[in-house]
XYZ file of C-alpha atoms in Angstrom:
664
model
C 183.264 103.197 89.483
C 180.466 101.118 90.973
C 180.556 100.881 94.762
C 179.204 97.683 96.328
C 177.061 97.795 99.409
C 176.111 95.001 101.786
C 173.182 92.668 101.201
C 171.830 93.800 104.571
C 171.749 97.377 103.240
C 169.676 96.324 100.237
C 167.323 94.237 102.386
C 166.726 97.304 104.566
C 166.013 99.341 101.452
C 163.490 96.747 100.302
C 161.639 96.929 103.603
C 161.696 100.724 103.694
C 160.534 101.184 100.139
C 157.845 98.521 100.460
C 156.098 100.721 102.979
C 155.834 103.575 100.515
C 155.749 102.188 97.003
C 154.147 99.493 94.962
C 154.807 95.790 94.651
C 156.382 96.579 91.297
C 159.186 98.494 93.033
C 159.687 95.700 95.547
C 160.031 93.245 92.653
C 162.602 95.478 90.939
C 164.665 95.622 94.124
C 164.603 91.881 94.589
C 165.710 91.319 90.995
C 168.586 93.736 91.554
C 169.623 91.959 94.700
C 169.744 88.629 92.888
C 171.740 90.212 90.034
C 174.212 91.729 92.459
C 174.810 88.491 94.274
C 175.202 86.454 91.051
C 178.766 85.726 89.964
C 179.997 87.919 87.140
C 176.967 90.210 87.121
C 178.665 93.515 87.890
C 177.695 95.133 84.594
C 174.152 93.788 84.750
C 173.809 95.030 88.294
C 175.032 98.472 87.333
C 172.492 98.663 84.518
C 169.730 97.397 86.809
C 170.685 99.924 89.474
C 170.483 102.746 86.958
C 167.094 101.534 85.717
C 165.857 101.120 89.269
C 166.834 104.667 90.242
C 165.040 106.052 87.214
C 161.988 103.881 87.810
C 161.937 104.701 91.495
C 162.057 108.416 90.747
C 159.203 108.140 88.256
C 157.180 105.944 90.598
C 157.704 108.336 93.514
C 156.433 111.251 91.446
C 153.406 109.268 90.269
C 152.422 108.279 93.784
C 152.988 111.556 95.591
C 149.315 112.594 95.419
C 148.377 109.210 96.835
C 150.801 109.489 99.732
C 148.872 110.549 102.873
C 152.136 111.676 104.471
C 152.470 114.471 101.940
C 150.945 117.892 102.768
C 147.511 118.309 101.232
C 148.608 121.259 99.102
C 151.436 119.146 97.680
C 149.002 116.363 96.837
C 146.591 118.821 95.209
C 149.335 120.408 93.117
C 150.691 117.058 91.988
C 147.320 115.602 91.049
C 146.105 118.758 89.326
C 149.259 118.811 87.171
C 148.422 115.327 85.889
C 144.771 116.004 85.027
C 143.407 116.647 81.569
C 140.653 119.183 80.964
C 138.205 116.305 80.585
C 139.182 114.922 83.988
C 138.928 118.330 85.632
C 135.456 119.042 84.295
C 134.345 115.577 85.367
C 135.325 116.421 88.941
C 133.037 119.475 88.780
C 130.002 117.335 87.882
C 127.559 115.914 90.422
C 124.903 113.557 89.055
C 121.945 111.764 90.587
C 122.217 108.056 91.354
C 119.329 107.394 88.964
C 121.556 108.234 85.961
C 124.852 106.996 87.406
C 126.598 103.679 86.825
C 130.077 102.250 87.216
C 130.616 102.762 83.475
C 129.421 106.379 83.513
C 131.681 107.200 86.461
C 134.674 105.843 84.567
C 133.867 107.303 81.159
C 133.155 110.861 82.325
C 135.403 111.031 85.436
C 132.378 112.105 87.509
C 133.396 113.773 90.770
C 130.253 113.241 92.826
C 126.942 111.400 92.951
C 123.882 112.301 95.014
C 120.557 110.986 96.086
C 117.967 113.631 95.363
C 114.967 113.656 97.694
C 113.625 110.102 97.811
C 116.190 108.780 95.314
C 116.961 105.332 96.725
C 118.449 102.058 95.419
C 115.216 100.243 96.331
C 112.142 100.874 98.443
C 112.932 100.170 102.094
C 116.515 99.409 101.061
C 118.748 97.949 103.748
C 121.993 99.671 104.791
C 123.880 96.884 103.023
C 122.055 97.662 99.771
C 123.066 101.306 100.101
C 126.704 100.340 100.740
C 126.752 98.073 97.691
C 125.334 100.806 95.461
C 127.785 103.479 96.627
C 130.726 101.078 96.313
C 129.703 100.139 92.786
C 129.829 103.773 91.705
C 133.121 104.192 93.549
C 134.712 101.256 91.763
C 133.985 103.018 88.489
C 135.824 106.117 89.740
C 138.767 104.091 91.035
C 139.170 102.388 87.652
C 139.952 105.687 85.910
C 143.499 106.615 84.880
C 144.170 108.648 88.036
C 141.796 106.786 90.339
C 140.214 109.892 91.879
C 137.427 108.730 94.247
C 133.959 110.208 94.017
C 132.007 111.533 96.997
C 128.344 110.675 97.546
C 125.974 113.311 98.920
C 122.496 113.104 100.432
C 119.993 115.364 102.189
C 120.459 114.085 105.728
C 118.777 117.175 107.167
C 117.133 115.747 110.306
C 118.946 112.489 110.690
C 119.534 110.107 107.791
C 115.950 110.803 106.797
C 115.866 109.142 103.361
C 116.826 105.730 104.719
C 114.233 103.267 105.974
C 114.378 102.656 109.746
C 116.924 105.440 110.330
C 116.519 107.740 113.315
C 114.618 110.886 112.335
C 115.349 113.839 114.614
C 113.206 116.970 115.036
C 113.511 119.405 112.166
C 115.732 122.440 112.760
C 112.919 124.699 113.959
C 112.429 122.324 116.889
C 116.149 122.251 117.632
C 116.112 126.041 117.657
C 113.442 125.870 120.373
C 115.811 123.832 122.562
C 118.442 126.615 122.614
C 120.910 123.748 123.098
C 123.966 123.805 120.777
C 125.532 120.865 122.611
C 122.463 118.793 121.768
C 122.779 119.814 118.107
C 126.392 118.635 118.142
C 125.367 115.218 119.501
C 122.688 114.967 116.812
C 125.299 115.789 114.179
C 127.573 113.010 115.429
C 124.712 110.488 115.502
C 123.614 111.503 112.005
C 127.175 111.101 110.726
C 127.323 107.536 112.026
C 124.021 106.600 110.386
C 125.058 108.207 107.087
C 128.424 106.424 107.135
C 126.587 103.184 107.891
C 125.172 103.320 104.369
C 128.530 104.071 102.731
C 127.780 107.773 102.214
C 130.345 110.441 103.134
C 128.626 113.806 102.567
C 125.404 115.465 103.788
C 123.726 118.593 102.448
C 123.336 119.945 105.978
C 123.008 122.095 107.975
C 120.630 124.715 106.639
C 121.762 127.983 108.239
C 118.942 130.064 106.778
C 117.399 132.741 108.966
C 113.668 132.419 108.289
C 112.130 135.888 108.508
C 108.687 134.925 107.210
C 106.864 131.702 108.167
C 105.005 131.705 104.843
C 108.233 130.218 103.426
C 107.910 126.479 102.781
C 111.387 125.828 104.161
C 110.933 127.670 107.446
C 111.157 124.412 109.416
C 114.680 123.966 108.024
C 115.699 127.195 109.786
C 116.698 127.161 113.445
C 115.270 130.609 114.126
C 114.377 134.095 112.949
C 117.202 135.257 115.247
C 120.658 135.073 113.629
C 122.302 134.615 117.042
C 120.490 131.309 117.521
C 121.369 130.179 114.003
C 125.028 130.956 114.692
C 124.931 129.013 117.945
C 123.326 125.961 116.335
C 126.147 125.657 113.784
C 127.638 123.507 116.527
C 126.037 120.667 114.574
C 128.957 121.011 112.119
C 131.670 119.694 114.487
C 129.160 116.970 115.317
C 128.941 115.952 111.663
C 132.592 116.512 110.736
C 134.356 116.085 114.080
C 135.940 118.639 116.383
C 138.957 120.520 115.039
C 141.857 119.683 117.402
C 143.326 122.432 119.558
C 146.416 122.617 117.353
C 144.388 122.475 114.134
C 143.702 125.319 111.720
C 140.375 127.076 111.996
C 138.578 128.127 108.843
C 139.700 125.303 106.533
C 137.736 122.147 105.660
C 138.106 119.480 108.332
C 137.037 115.875 108.786
C 138.102 113.931 111.866
C 137.851 110.404 110.479
C 135.816 107.659 108.904
C 132.947 108.010 111.386
C 132.363 111.595 110.286
C 130.963 113.125 107.115
C 131.487 116.309 105.131
C 128.924 119.007 105.916
C 127.330 121.712 103.765
C 126.193 125.148 104.952
C 123.206 126.268 102.875
C 121.686 128.176 101.097
C 124.034 131.038 100.375
C 122.667 133.593 101.021
C 119.383 135.281 101.974
C 117.129 132.288 101.289
C 115.087 132.964 104.429
C 114.317 136.579 103.614
C 112.416 136.430 100.335
C 109.377 138.586 99.599
C 106.248 136.992 101.129
C 108.334 133.936 101.961
C 108.101 132.651 98.393
C 110.739 129.963 97.899
C 113.554 131.061 95.591
C 112.131 134.563 95.347
C 113.888 137.914 95.739
C 115.347 139.042 99.073
C 115.153 142.819 99.226
C 117.531 144.054 101.907
C 120.545 146.308 102.316
C 124.059 144.906 102.286
C 124.298 145.584 106.006
C 121.068 143.683 106.594
C 122.206 140.764 104.456
C 125.534 140.472 106.245
C 124.187 140.967 109.770
C 121.110 138.733 109.479
C 121.409 136.192 106.689
C 125.190 135.767 106.609
C 125.397 135.081 110.342
C 125.526 131.289 110.184
C 128.254 131.256 107.539
C 130.751 133.120 109.709
C 130.640 130.377 112.325
C 130.304 127.532 109.829
C 133.514 128.519 108.047
C 135.446 128.935 111.301
C 134.291 125.434 112.289
C 135.714 123.995 109.086
C 132.575 123.347 107.046
C 133.592 121.501 103.883
C 131.108 122.925 101.385
C 128.633 125.748 100.846
C 125.507 125.428 98.701
C 124.156 128.374 96.719
C 120.536 129.524 97.070
C 117.934 129.585 94.305
C 116.917 133.004 95.562
C 118.039 136.462 94.438
C 119.432 139.391 96.384
C 118.013 142.707 95.234
C 117.221 141.224 91.838
C 120.529 139.382 91.252
C 120.247 135.599 91.284
C 122.658 134.114 93.778
C 123.817 131.458 91.300
C 125.209 134.347 89.183
C 126.489 136.559 91.999
C 130.260 136.629 91.553
C 130.579 139.502 94.023
C 129.135 137.413 96.864
C 130.434 133.939 95.910
C 133.973 134.763 94.826
C 134.358 138.250 96.271
C 132.858 137.764 99.721
C 132.667 134.034 100.464
C 135.989 132.988 98.946
C 138.086 136.131 99.198
C 136.749 138.010 102.233
C 135.692 135.080 104.416
C 138.583 132.979 103.071
C 136.404 129.906 102.571
C 138.651 127.072 101.356
C 136.150 124.296 100.690
C 134.096 123.959 97.535
C 130.945 125.780 96.488
C 128.137 123.620 95.107
C 125.002 124.608 93.208
C 121.537 123.522 94.259
C 119.595 120.912 92.237
C 119.491 122.276 88.666
C 120.533 125.555 90.236
C 122.290 126.942 87.190
C 119.293 126.020 85.042
C 117.214 128.435 87.137
C 119.498 131.342 86.212
C 117.315 131.885 83.152
C 113.554 132.291 82.995
C 112.160 129.883 82.066
C 114.759 127.495 83.478
C 117.184 125.958 80.995
C 116.223 128.485 78.332
C 119.901 129.236 77.572
C 122.021 126.554 79.189
C 125.291 127.802 77.706
C 124.689 131.162 79.382
C 123.794 129.383 82.628
C 127.041 127.392 82.594
C 129.350 130.296 81.851
C 127.636 132.623 84.326
C 127.409 130.101 87.156
C 130.952 128.768 86.833
C 132.488 132.211 86.414
C 130.550 133.396 89.468
C 132.586 130.895 91.486
C 130.477 127.726 91.692
C 132.884 124.782 91.837
C 130.636 121.725 91.659
C 127.427 121.705 89.648
C 124.486 119.600 90.859
C 123.453 118.986 87.283
C 122.030 116.360 88.192
C 120.499 114.483 85.205
C 121.707 115.610 81.759
C 125.414 115.537 82.594
C 126.679 115.243 79.012
C 125.097 118.580 78.132
C 126.945 120.222 81.012
C 130.277 118.504 80.310
C 130.168 119.282 76.588
C 129.045 122.847 77.242
C 131.735 123.652 79.785
C 134.422 121.990 77.648
C 133.463 124.205 74.720
C 133.444 127.319 76.903
C 136.923 126.613 78.282
C 138.438 125.764 74.909
C 137.040 129.000 73.478
C 138.221 131.128 76.413
C 134.803 132.021 77.816
C 135.753 130.308 81.073
C 139.436 130.710 82.014
C 141.476 127.642 82.939
C 142.353 129.409 86.194
C 138.664 129.216 87.195
C 138.556 125.498 86.402
C 141.743 124.905 88.383
C 140.379 126.839 91.365
C 137.239 124.694 91.341
C 139.128 121.409 91.077
C 141.668 122.402 93.743
C 138.817 123.041 96.159
C 137.108 119.754 95.350
C 140.368 117.851 95.753
C 141.121 119.654 99.025
C 137.875 118.365 100.489
C 138.479 114.866 99.146
C 142.016 114.684 100.525
C 140.825 116.084 103.858
C 138.126 113.420 104.020
C 140.732 110.669 103.655
C 138.730 109.223 100.798
C 141.829 108.418 98.740
C 142.949 106.118 101.557
C 139.457 104.802 102.375
C 137.398 104.931 99.169
C 135.210 101.877 99.787
C 132.765 101.176 102.607
C 131.927 97.841 104.203
C 129.104 96.524 106.376
C 130.875 97.115 109.691
C 128.822 100.201 110.573
C 125.385 99.102 109.394
C 124.204 98.560 112.975
C 124.254 102.342 113.509
C 121.113 102.865 111.401
C 118.274 103.422 113.868
C 120.535 102.621 116.833
C 118.619 102.759 120.122
C 121.123 105.218 121.547
C 120.313 107.550 118.665
C 116.572 107.111 119.203
C 117.067 107.991 122.861
C 118.915 111.134 121.783
C 116.083 112.023 119.388
C 113.568 111.486 122.196
C 115.562 113.882 124.374
C 115.567 116.423 121.551
C 111.776 116.117 121.232
C 111.316 116.765 124.960
C 113.519 119.847 124.876
C 111.901 121.219 121.703
C 108.326 121.371 123.027
C 107.064 124.887 123.712
C 104.157 125.311 126.126
C 102.094 128.268 124.923
C 99.102 127.969 127.260
C 98.452 125.953 130.409
C 94.990 126.274 131.929
C 92.936 129.327 132.786
C 95.724 130.686 134.964
C 99.007 129.718 136.568
C 97.032 128.680 139.618
C 94.954 126.202 137.589
C 97.277 124.435 135.143
C 96.120 121.477 133.083
C 99.633 120.153 132.469
C 101.197 117.881 133.419
C 98.365 115.461 132.821
C 97.579 112.748 135.376
C 98.676 109.298 134.214
C 95.864 107.654 136.123
C 92.384 108.434 134.825
C 89.273 106.448 134.020
C 89.103 107.180 130.298
C 91.010 109.629 128.086
C 90.585 110.609 124.450
C 93.364 110.979 121.931
C 92.176 112.609 118.700
C 93.512 114.152 115.518
C 95.125 113.329 112.182
C 98.652 113.564 113.589
C 98.263 111.424 116.709
C 98.984 108.057 115.113
C 100.971 108.978 112.018
C 104.778 108.760 111.818
C 104.886 110.507 108.443
C 102.862 113.492 109.658
C 104.992 113.946 112.758
C 108.222 113.754 110.720
C 107.172 116.203 107.979
C 108.949 116.773 104.675
C 112.358 115.348 103.776
C 111.402 111.984 105.279
C 111.702 108.850 103.106
C 110.477 110.980 100.185
C 111.387 114.556 99.254
C 107.924 115.852 100.173
C 107.484 113.396 103.031
C 104.570 110.983 103.248
C 101.555 110.603 105.495
C 101.239 107.243 107.220
C 103.458 104.941 109.209
C 106.246 105.053 106.647
C 109.238 104.084 108.751
C 110.118 102.716 112.156
C 109.235 104.960 115.067
C 106.860 105.702 117.923
C 103.695 107.687 117.248
C 102.433 110.176 119.813
C 99.424 107.921 120.439
C 101.704 104.977 121.203
C 103.774 107.234 123.424
C 100.676 108.213 125.390
C 99.611 104.602 125.784
C 103.088 103.753 127.045
C 103.052 106.638 129.518
C 99.685 106.306 131.248
C 98.787 103.987 134.082
C 97.806 100.494 132.955
C 94.314 101.039 134.372
C 93.704 104.112 132.219
C 91.570 103.478 129.162
C 92.909 105.257 126.087
C 90.367 105.838 123.309
C 91.604 106.971 119.905
C 89.373 108.674 117.345
C 90.952 110.538 114.446
C 87.946 112.783 113.697
C 85.414 112.555 116.549
C 82.193 114.548 116.459
C 80.994 116.546 119.449
C 78.342 113.990 120.405
C 80.926 111.199 120.600
C 83.093 113.310 122.894
C 80.224 114.310 125.201
C 78.724 110.846 125.486
C 81.922 109.077 126.524
C 82.630 111.158 129.622
C 86.362 111.456 129.072
C 88.556 112.696 131.919
C 90.484 114.829 129.425
C 91.542 114.805 125.778
C 94.760 115.199 123.818
C 94.211 116.600 120.314
C 97.133 116.215 117.894
C 96.659 118.152 114.645
C 98.752 120.180 112.248
C 100.115 120.580 108.750
C 100.521 117.772 106.205
C 104.082 116.960 105.124
C 105.644 119.288 102.548
C 109.012 120.540 101.330
C 110.331 123.625 99.589
C 107.949 125.470 97.249
C 105.118 123.008 97.928
C 105.058 124.309 101.482
C 104.790 127.997 100.600
C 101.558 129.305 102.130
C 99.999 132.742 102.138
C 97.283 131.811 104.665
C 99.125 129.502 107.127
C 95.939 127.796 108.254
C 95.697 124.255 109.583
C 93.742 122.199 107.040
C 90.588 120.350 107.931
C 89.756 118.268 109.838
C 92.186 119.943 112.268
C 90.069 122.974 113.181
C 86.836 120.990 113.465
C 88.553 118.401 115.660
C 89.715 121.174 117.992
C 86.189 122.610 118.088
C 84.429 119.269 118.614
C 86.761 118.040 121.333
C 87.721 121.177 123.199
C 84.139 122.392 123.321
C 83.152 119.275 125.275
C 86.039 118.262 127.544
C 89.254 119.595 129.063
C 91.790 119.412 126.274
C 95.426 119.922 125.421
C 96.145 120.656 121.751
C 99.516 119.516 120.388
C 100.399 121.290 117.142
C 102.534 119.375 114.632
C 103.685 122.140 112.296
C 106.803 123.358 110.567
C 106.215 126.968 111.681
C 103.812 129.215 113.559
C 100.318 128.901 112.090
C 96.938 130.591 112.540
C 95.723 129.501 115.975
C 94.270 132.659 117.525
C 90.627 131.798 116.625
C 90.826 128.617 118.737
C 92.945 129.656 121.701
C 90.060 130.593 123.990
C 88.449 127.156 123.777
C 91.789 125.333 124.210
C 92.843 124.608 127.801
C 96.499 123.881 127.073
C 98.480 124.465 123.876
C 101.799 122.905 122.898
C 103.963 123.663 119.848
C 105.649 120.346 119.042
C 106.992 121.392 115.603
C 107.976 118.334 113.508
C 109.346 115.982 116.156
C 110.471 113.054 114.000
C 110.206 109.369 114.746
C 110.408 109.501 118.535
C 106.890 110.516 119.586
C 107.476 109.117 123.073
C 109.278 112.369 123.831
C 105.978 114.256 123.547
C 104.297 111.961 126.081
C 107.309 112.254 128.412
C 106.562 115.942 128.895
C 102.747 115.900 128.671
C 102.619 113.537 131.639
C 105.293 115.252 133.698
C 108.233 112.856 133.560
C 110.097 115.916 132.300
C 109.222 119.602 132.425
C 108.565 121.968 129.523
C 111.669 124.057 128.758
C 111.419 125.027 125.061
C 111.259 128.652 123.916
C 109.809 130.005 120.684
C 112.476 130.274 117.967
C 110.040 132.293 115.857
C 107.501 134.982 116.620
C 103.952 133.568 116.731
C 101.760 136.023 114.850
C 98.067 136.777 115.388
C 97.121 137.126 111.710
C 99.037 136.702 108.465
C 98.405 140.363 107.700
C 101.131 141.139 110.228
C 103.808 139.261 108.278
C 106.684 139.572 108.036
C 107.057 140.357 111.745
C 110.212 139.599 113.677
C 111.531 140.386 117.117
C 112.961 143.896 117.214
C 110.573 145.262 114.577
C 109.045 148.656 115.266
C 105.513 147.291 114.996
C 105.588 144.119 117.057
C 102.259 142.799 118.306
C 102.448 138.993 118.349
C 100.132 136.405 119.809
C 103.184 134.886 121.500
C 106.502 136.749 121.311
C 109.848 135.342 120.248
C 111.430 133.510 123.188
C 108.093 132.797 124.878
C 107.487 129.452 126.530
C 105.963 128.443 129.850
C 107.997 126.205 132.122
C 106.745 123.278 134.171
C 108.497 121.073 136.681
C 108.786 117.335 136.356
C 106.058 115.701 138.419
C 107.368 113.125 140.834
C 105.319 110.037 141.568
C 102.848 110.805 138.782
């Protein structure tokens, strides 16, 4: 017997269902209502009601993974059950933007796209151009059968450093000198806004390496040689991702909203402890040493809900980390209970063999079975997809391993809210290079400066410098060069020398700081005669390392290249001078210290060079402390605080303080 209900009841049902289901369902309901109300349509209505109930049930099941009200685990389970092997493997693939297109995203179900170092849609591309590019890739993903959105990743490692006119903050070594986790959190939040402004949702940051040897070309990406400082500075993660609420779960991936981005703790694990600091080399250390020193940042990162972890190129006691199932699956996933996804480094599984890519099938099976969930392929994606498909179908990689990887990737995507908000718009583009962010970067520069020497004695300091003087000299290759003061990972992977993006050079900062009656003379490479003949009141020499990244920065001698040393000699031998070092690590400076009146470690300060002048001229005091031991000679390396034989030029934690000078 068919029981009639009121029209008001059906109208309520229409409204209720329309909030949860598609227009198709609403249309079905309205048709039913018309059938019910039509004279003599009892049988037709009964048939329609039966069809509607069946359709509604099917539609509800289909949409459950798209329903944000459902628990994440329910959504994961539902979506995973609908996916083919081809779709699952596609989710595990990350490809570079240079080989991606809307069509490729759709055809291969690609799970993620990245910008490798310097990989941009166009030179000096606007934020709007970035948004358009990311959205185009996303539309390809959304057009697939299941409509699983992709995530876009980029190396935003000291601000949104690949993007023209973005704010570039000091590199991590400088932030370590601040000893200020709250500052790191603010920088994370500012970086997230600038990244989101370009439509990107994921940053390969922070690097939680513990650099134990400054010969390593990535030492500036490490906050400190001290694991306690690295742990403290993981506070950048809730800056990037948002703060986990008081009633939230610790230790699971978290993203607060659409003004935050997914973070990545890297490089797991031991990357900062390789022999002679050679990038990607072997870290020889006991298990206790690995866990107490190099694992330190991961403990805190996971508690703070970091979304992803990137594997290191390096080896631990001869075992390449990209193959180390014991550490990736056994320790990271099972012991630390990490619930996000594990990603390889750029062509990371290729490097499993020597030479790289010598046996790619072996690299795939070993890397995936070790527990890597997403592979940064990033170019020849069909080789990876075909290879992994073959390995699964022939039982070399179990389906349970594939499902674990895809569950983790989907967990992060659902947590990010990307199913509900897959496409970006232009509403946030004003955040790129926002003045508030530049002010924050300037503050970070001030707090990062470490004063190593100040005059002959405490009674006769040179700093702070007087703003009012007849004539002052500013010299050196790094005084008027945004690219040099930013270092690697700026616009290009290796960085670039020159005024490559918007910012304030140290020279401009000095000119802004001094009294308007003070004559500022700039000479990049002055000879001694020039310095003597001009009767300068004092000189500021700004020299250091050229930009570099990764292996290109590995150095066994750690010397400042010419004309840095000769500039120090020519200037400081003729006039009172302060030397400002722009370097990504401690370097050889002992031979010059006696002729230098004041010495400042400014690290790689980024775009806001005004922060250097703020402290040189006493508007703010020096407060920074060495995050790394400053050696006398490279023969002493590696040498870290707590070592039995510890005889540094300047010890870990050293840094002279000055007071702000009022009325200067």
